[in-house]
Amino acid sequence: MQASRPPSPWRLFLFFARISAVTLGGGYVLVPVIARGLERKGWMDEKEFFSLFGAAQSLPGPIGLNAALFAGRALSGLPGLLASALGVLVPPFAAILLVSGVIGVVAAQKQARAFLDGAFAVVPGLVAALLWRMTRTRAWNPGRVALALAAAAAMILAPAWAPAIFFAAAAVGWFVESPGTKA
Amino acid sequence: MIELILSFLKLGAVSYGGGWTIVGLIRTEVLGKGWLDESRFRDLVAIAQVTPGPVALNAATLVGREVGGYLGAVLATLSVVTVPILASLALGALISRLGPRGNRFREALRSGTFGLLAMTVWAFAPEAARDPFTAGLALGAFGLAAFTKVNPVLLILGAGALKLLASFFLA
């Protein structure tokens, strides 16, 4: 918005498509790449991007996608939002459809199997690291501790109910938090 | 096919805490419905990791493709992003202007997000760390990701490469 000439939806599409096409590792890798890219283009400085990103995290959705949606809208309104969404979605979708035909063949190879097993082994480690970082940076109080542990226990015991438990925890949290809460 | 759409719409609506929690939720849904077995799902997640783009979207596309062919891939991908896109259309501007009430809102979501992350670790740990070697990879990834700023891509590719090397020496 503060940019004198907002980028066209087409340029936003290309910008996000290029990032999405070459970035492995998902949202936590995409987000810093997007932040640097927007700044380099002179469309948005990092500080503004990360304040949008904070808001983007309070809506559901893959983090990389949400970051693109919010940045696209801030720069070029509704067409910008839709162009950014398509930019994030199209390249990986196309890549996956290309490889999906050969997954069975590849997974049956012993070496490919070993590589995929190794790549998969880090998943719980990476998620645990996210959990750790969130645990360390949150301002805890007894109510938050109790609610977070209760939500975790309930979801582990009844994973099929996780969506309902998530919204229940958010509703309880809203009433437990005082109106002047600092994040 | 309707079931596939509804499942992924629902998963999109609760996808807080980033891609991995969505993958955890997809796992519960897909195994619960009997669409795929554990080992097939494990392959898909590993492939979703090493293809570009958000992992959660890749996983949705792959699962849709397995369950319902090309149409399934399109429907699962569109379904999982429908709620996030509508939500940011409808609420995005509002949320950016919430101010202090926005803090209360974000804080209220955090306990649930904590739960989702914990559930995801719990769900994946036994499958991913099936032997001492893969358990070591998982622990190493945790340590490096939690205490250093190393790029997660290096951890993913590095762990794959180590396991590949190990398969030559140990097998």
XYZ file of N, CA, C and O in Angstrom, chain B residues 86-169:
336
model
N -10.703 -18.292 2.165
C -11.919 -17.558 2.531
C -11.704 -16.781 3.822
O -12.135 -15.636 3.957
N -11.029 -17.430 4.788
C -10.815 -16.766 6.078
C -9.975 -15.510 5.903
O -10.282 -14.465 6.485
N -8.940 -15.584 5.066
C -8.116 -14.381 4.946
C -8.836 -13.312 4.116
O -8.625 -12.121 4.317
N -9.724 -13.744 3.199
C -10.549 -12.761 2.489
C -11.494 -12.049 3.451
O -11.628 -10.824 3.440
N -12.164 -12.864 4.286
C -13.223 -12.303 5.119
C -12.667 -11.595 6.348
O -13.158 -10.543 6.743
N -11.642 -12.192 6.953
C -11.197 -11.718 8.260
C -9.834 -11.049 8.250
O -9.451 -10.427 9.225
N -9.113 -11.200 7.153
C -7.728 -10.734 7.123
C -7.584 -9.274 7.512
O -6.805 -8.922 8.402
N -8.390 -8.415 6.857
C -8.272 -6.980 7.117
C -8.642 -6.686 8.568
O -7.989 -5.896 9.254
N -9.679 -7.376 9.029
C -10.151 -7.196 10.392
C -9.061 -7.556 11.396
O -8.761 -6.796 12.320
N -8.443 -8.728 11.176
C -7.453 -9.213 12.132
C -6.237 -8.297 12.197
O -5.685 -8.045 13.260
N -5.862 -7.749 11.034
C -4.722 -6.839 11.043
C -4.994 -5.605 11.897
O -4.087 -4.942 12.356
N -6.282 -5.278 12.092
C -6.616 -4.056 12.835
C -7.126 -4.330 14.238
O -7.611 -3.406 14.896
N -7.055 -5.582 14.687
C -7.653 -5.910 15.983
C -6.946 -5.258 17.163
O -7.556 -5.012 18.197
N -5.659 -5.013 17.036
C -4.919 -4.396 18.147
C -4.873 -5.316 19.349
O -4.605 -6.506 19.203
N -5.127 -4.783 20.543
C -5.016 -5.568 21.763
C -5.953 -6.776 21.766
O -5.608 -7.839 22.276
N -7.123 -6.623 21.175
C -8.023 -7.775 21.128
C -7.427 -8.862 20.244
O -7.673 -10.044 20.439
N -6.621 -8.453 19.281
C -5.923 -9.423 18.448
C -4.960 -10.256 19.277
O -4.823 -11.454 19.078
N -4.299 -9.620 20.240
C -3.406 -10.358 21.130
C -4.165 -11.406 21.925
O -3.707 -12.534 22.076
N -5.338 -11.010 22.422
C -6.146 -11.951 23.189
C -6.539 -13.137 22.294
O -6.487 -14.296 22.714
N -6.910 -12.834 21.074
C -7.321 -13.854 20.118
C -6.157 -14.813 19.819
O -6.298 -16.040 19.882
N -4.984 -14.226 19.555
C -3.825 -15.069 19.242
C -3.433 -15.950 20.431
O -3.087 -17.103 20.276
N -3.493 -15.339 21.623
C -3.119 -16.096 22.820
C -4.106 -17.245 23.046
O -3.717 -18.338 23.438
N -5.384 -16.992 22.756
C -6.403 -18.033 22.938
C -6.134 -19.221 22.017
O -6.429 -20.362 22.360
N -5.556 -18.970 20.834
C -5.291 -20.056 19.893
C -4.068 -20.883 20.283
O -3.891 -22.004 19.837
N -3.203 -20.294 21.150
C -1.906 -20.933 21.367
C -1.970 -22.259 22.100
O -1.211 -23.165 21.784
N -2.893 -22.373 23.082
C -2.961 -23.635 23.816
C -3.388 -24.764 22.891
O -2.859 -25.876 22.960
N -4.338 -24.485 22.023
C -4.775 -25.487 21.057
C -3.665 -25.851 20.088
O -3.475 -27.016 19.742
N -2.891 -24.837 19.672
C -1.777 -25.093 18.761
C -0.720 -25.961 19.444
O -0.158 -26.874 18.841
N -0.470 -25.672 20.721
C 0.444 -26.508 21.519
C -0.027 -27.967 21.462
O 0.760 -28.886 21.223
N -1.326 -28.163 21.678
C -1.886 -29.518 21.632
C -1.685 -30.176 20.282
O -1.277 -31.339 20.202
N -1.930 -29.423 19.207
C -1.778 -29.989 17.865
C -0.336 -30.415 17.604
O -0.079 -31.485 17.046
N 0.612 -29.567 18.028
C 2.021 -29.918 17.818
C 2.393 -31.159 18.622
O 3.066 -32.060 18.122
N 1.935 -31.202 19.890
C 2.252 -32.350 20.743
C 1.673 -33.629 20.140
O 2.335 -34.674 20.087
N 0.445 -33.527 19.642
C -0.195 -34.692 19.039
C 0.589 -35.165 17.808
O 0.740 -36.368 17.580
N 1.086 -34.207 17.036
C 1.827 -34.553 15.826
C 3.123 -35.290 16.164
O 3.459 -36.297 15.538
N 3.837 -34.794 17.178
C 5.061 -35.479 17.606
C 4.725 -36.894 18.052
O 5.353 -37.876 17.643
N 3.703 -37.004 18.867
C 3.276 -38.293 19.411
C 2.927 -39.276 18.291
O 3.286 -40.450 18.325
N 2.224 -38.770 17.281
C 1.760 -39.646 16.200
C 2.917 -40.131 15.328
O 2.928 -41.273 14.890
N 3.887 -39.262 15.074
C 4.934 -39.615 14.123
C 6.146 -40.289 14.767
O 6.862 -41.022 14.095
N 6.374 -40.041 16.044
C 7.607 -40.533 16.662
C 7.793 -42.049 16.534
O 8.864 -42.502 16.110
N 6.786 -42.868 16.875
C 7.019 -44.317 16.833
C 7.304 -44.836 15.423
O 8.124 -45.743 15.246
N 6.668 -44.251 14.412
C 6.867 -44.702 13.044
C 8.175 -44.214 12.471
O 8.828 -44.912 11.709
N 8.506 -42.966 12.795
C 9.695 -42.370 12.187
C 10.953 -42.930 12.819
O 11.934 -43.208 12.144
N 10.927 -43.099 14.143
C 12.102 -43.590 14.859
C 11.888 -45.057 15.198
O 11.609 -45.423 16.322
N 12.046 -45.911 14.193
C 11.716 -47.318 14.387
C 12.888 -48.142 14.889
O 12.745 -49.261 15.320
N 14.096 -47.598 14.748
C 15.269 -48.329 15.211
C 16.234 -47.302 15.789
O 16.011 -46.096 15.649
N 17.331 -47.753 16.430
C 18.230 -46.780 17.070
C 18.766 -45.745 16.089
O 18.904 -44.570 16.445
N 19.002 -46.142 14.840
C 19.587 -45.198 13.896
C 18.621 -44.065 13.559
O 18.965 -42.880 13.636
N 17.364 -44.420 13.201
C 16.396 -43.368 12.863
C 16.018 -42.564 14.110
O 15.762 -41.363 14.014
N 16.036 -43.214 15.282
C 15.777 -42.459 16.513
C 16.858 -41.408 16.719
O 16.582 -40.272 17.113
N 18.101 -41.800 16.403
C 19.205 -40.849 16.504
C 19.030 -39.681 15.545
O 19.283 -38.520 15.898
N 18.578 -39.982 14.319
C 18.329 -38.909 13.355
C 17.269 -37.949 13.879
O 17.395 -36.725 13.769
N 16.195 -38.513 14.447
C 15.101 -37.674 14.958
C 15.602 -36.780 16.093
O 15.313 -35.577 16.130
N 16.372 -37.371 17.005
C 16.904 -36.589 18.134
C 17.884 -35.526 17.654
O 17.861 -34.389 18.130
N 18.734 -35.902 16.713
C 19.685 -34.943 16.166
C 18.966 -33.784 15.497
O 19.335 -32.618 15.659
N 17.895 -34.104 14.742
C 17.129 -33.061 14.063
C 16.495 -32.128 15.093
O 16.487 -30.910 14.927
N 15.990 -32.728 16.174
C 15.399 -31.890 17.224
C 16.441 -30.923 17.788
O 16.212 -29.722 17.880
N 17.592 -31.481 18.153
C 18.626 -30.652 18.759
C 19.066 -29.513 17.850
O 19.130 -28.355 18.270
N 19.313 -29.847 16.582
C 19.791 -28.814 15.656
C 18.702 -27.789 15.358
O 18.957 -26.590 15.287
N 17.469 -28.255 15.191
C 16.387 -27.324 14.834
C 15.993 -26.463 16.028
O 15.593 -25.315 15.868
N 16.106 -27.026 17.235
C 15.667 -26.266 18.414
C 16.729 -25.269 18.872
O 16.398 -24.210 19.384
N 18.007 -25.606 18.685
C 19.049 -24.786 19.317
C 19.983 -24.076 18.336
O 20.854 -23.331 18.747
N 19.821 -24.331 17.033
C 20.641 -23.602 16.064
C 19.716 -23.029 14.996
O 18.512 -23.288 14.997
N 20.284 -22.254 14.077
C 19.461 -21.680 13.020
C 19.665 -22.408 11.705
O 19.417 -21.862 10.642
N 20.118 -23.651 11.779
C 20.399 -24.383 10.549
C 19.103 -24.559 9.742
O 18.024 -24.707 10.295
N 19.244 -24.483 8.419
C 18.109 -24.608 7.522
C 17.505 -26.028 7.605
O 18.221 -27.006 7.428
N 16.184 -26.122 7.878
C 15.557 -27.448 8.004
C 15.738 -28.323 6.764
O 15.781 -29.552 6.883
N 15.855 -27.683 5.596
C 16.050 -28.482 4.376
C 17.316 -29.325 4.476
O 17.346 -30.484 4.074
N 18.372 -28.720 5.053
C 19.625 -29.462 5.202
C 19.431 -30.657 6.113
O 20.002 -31.726 5.888
N 18.618 -30.481 7.162
C 18.367 -31.597 8.082
C 17.631 -32.722 7.369
O 17.966 -33.904 7.520
N 16.626 -32.342 6.572
C 15.828 -33.351 5.876
C 16.703 -34.116 4.875
O 16.743 -35.349 4.874
N 17.413 -33.357 4.039
C 18.240 -34.007 3.020
C 19.414 -34.741 3.655
O 19.782 -35.837 3.233
N 20.005 -34.140 4.697
C 21.131 -34.761 5.377
C 20.750 -36.084 6.015
O 21.487 -37.077 5.915
N 19.578 -36.112 6.651
C 19.132 -37.351 7.289
C 18.886 -38.426 6.238
O 19.222 -39.598 6.441
N 18.303 -38.024 5.119
C 18.092 -38.981 4.032
C 19.412 -39.554 3.547
O 19.567 -40.762 3.375
N 20.398 -38.663 3.372
C 21.710 -39.098 2.879
C 22.392 -40.025 3.880
O 22.986 -41.046 3.501
N 22.300 -39.698 5.180
C 22.927 -40.545 6.204
C 22.315 -41.936 6.221
O 23.016 -42.945 6.319
N 20.976 -41.973 6.116
C 20.313 -43.273 6.132
C 20.704 -44.083 4.898
O 20.891 -45.300 4.970
N 20.849 -43.384 3.784
C 21.251 -44.046 2.556
C 22.657 -44.644 2.709
O 22.906 -45.806 2.382
N 23.583 -43.849 3.268
C 24.937 -44.336 3.526
C 24.901 -45.539 4.452
O 25.555 -46.553 4.201
N 24.116 -45.405 5.523
C 24.047 -46.483 6.508
C 23.543 -47.764 5.864
O 23.967 -48.859 6.223
N 22.650 -47.632 4.885
C 22.085 -48.835 4.281
C 23.155 -49.616 3.502
O 23.046 -50.816 3.342
N 24.189 -48.918 3.044
C 25.266 -49.635 2.369
C 26.130 -50.405 3.359
O 26.581 -51.501 3.090
N 26.380 -49.793 4.531
C 27.311 -50.402 5.483
C 26.668 -51.419 6.400
O 27.283 -52.366 6.824
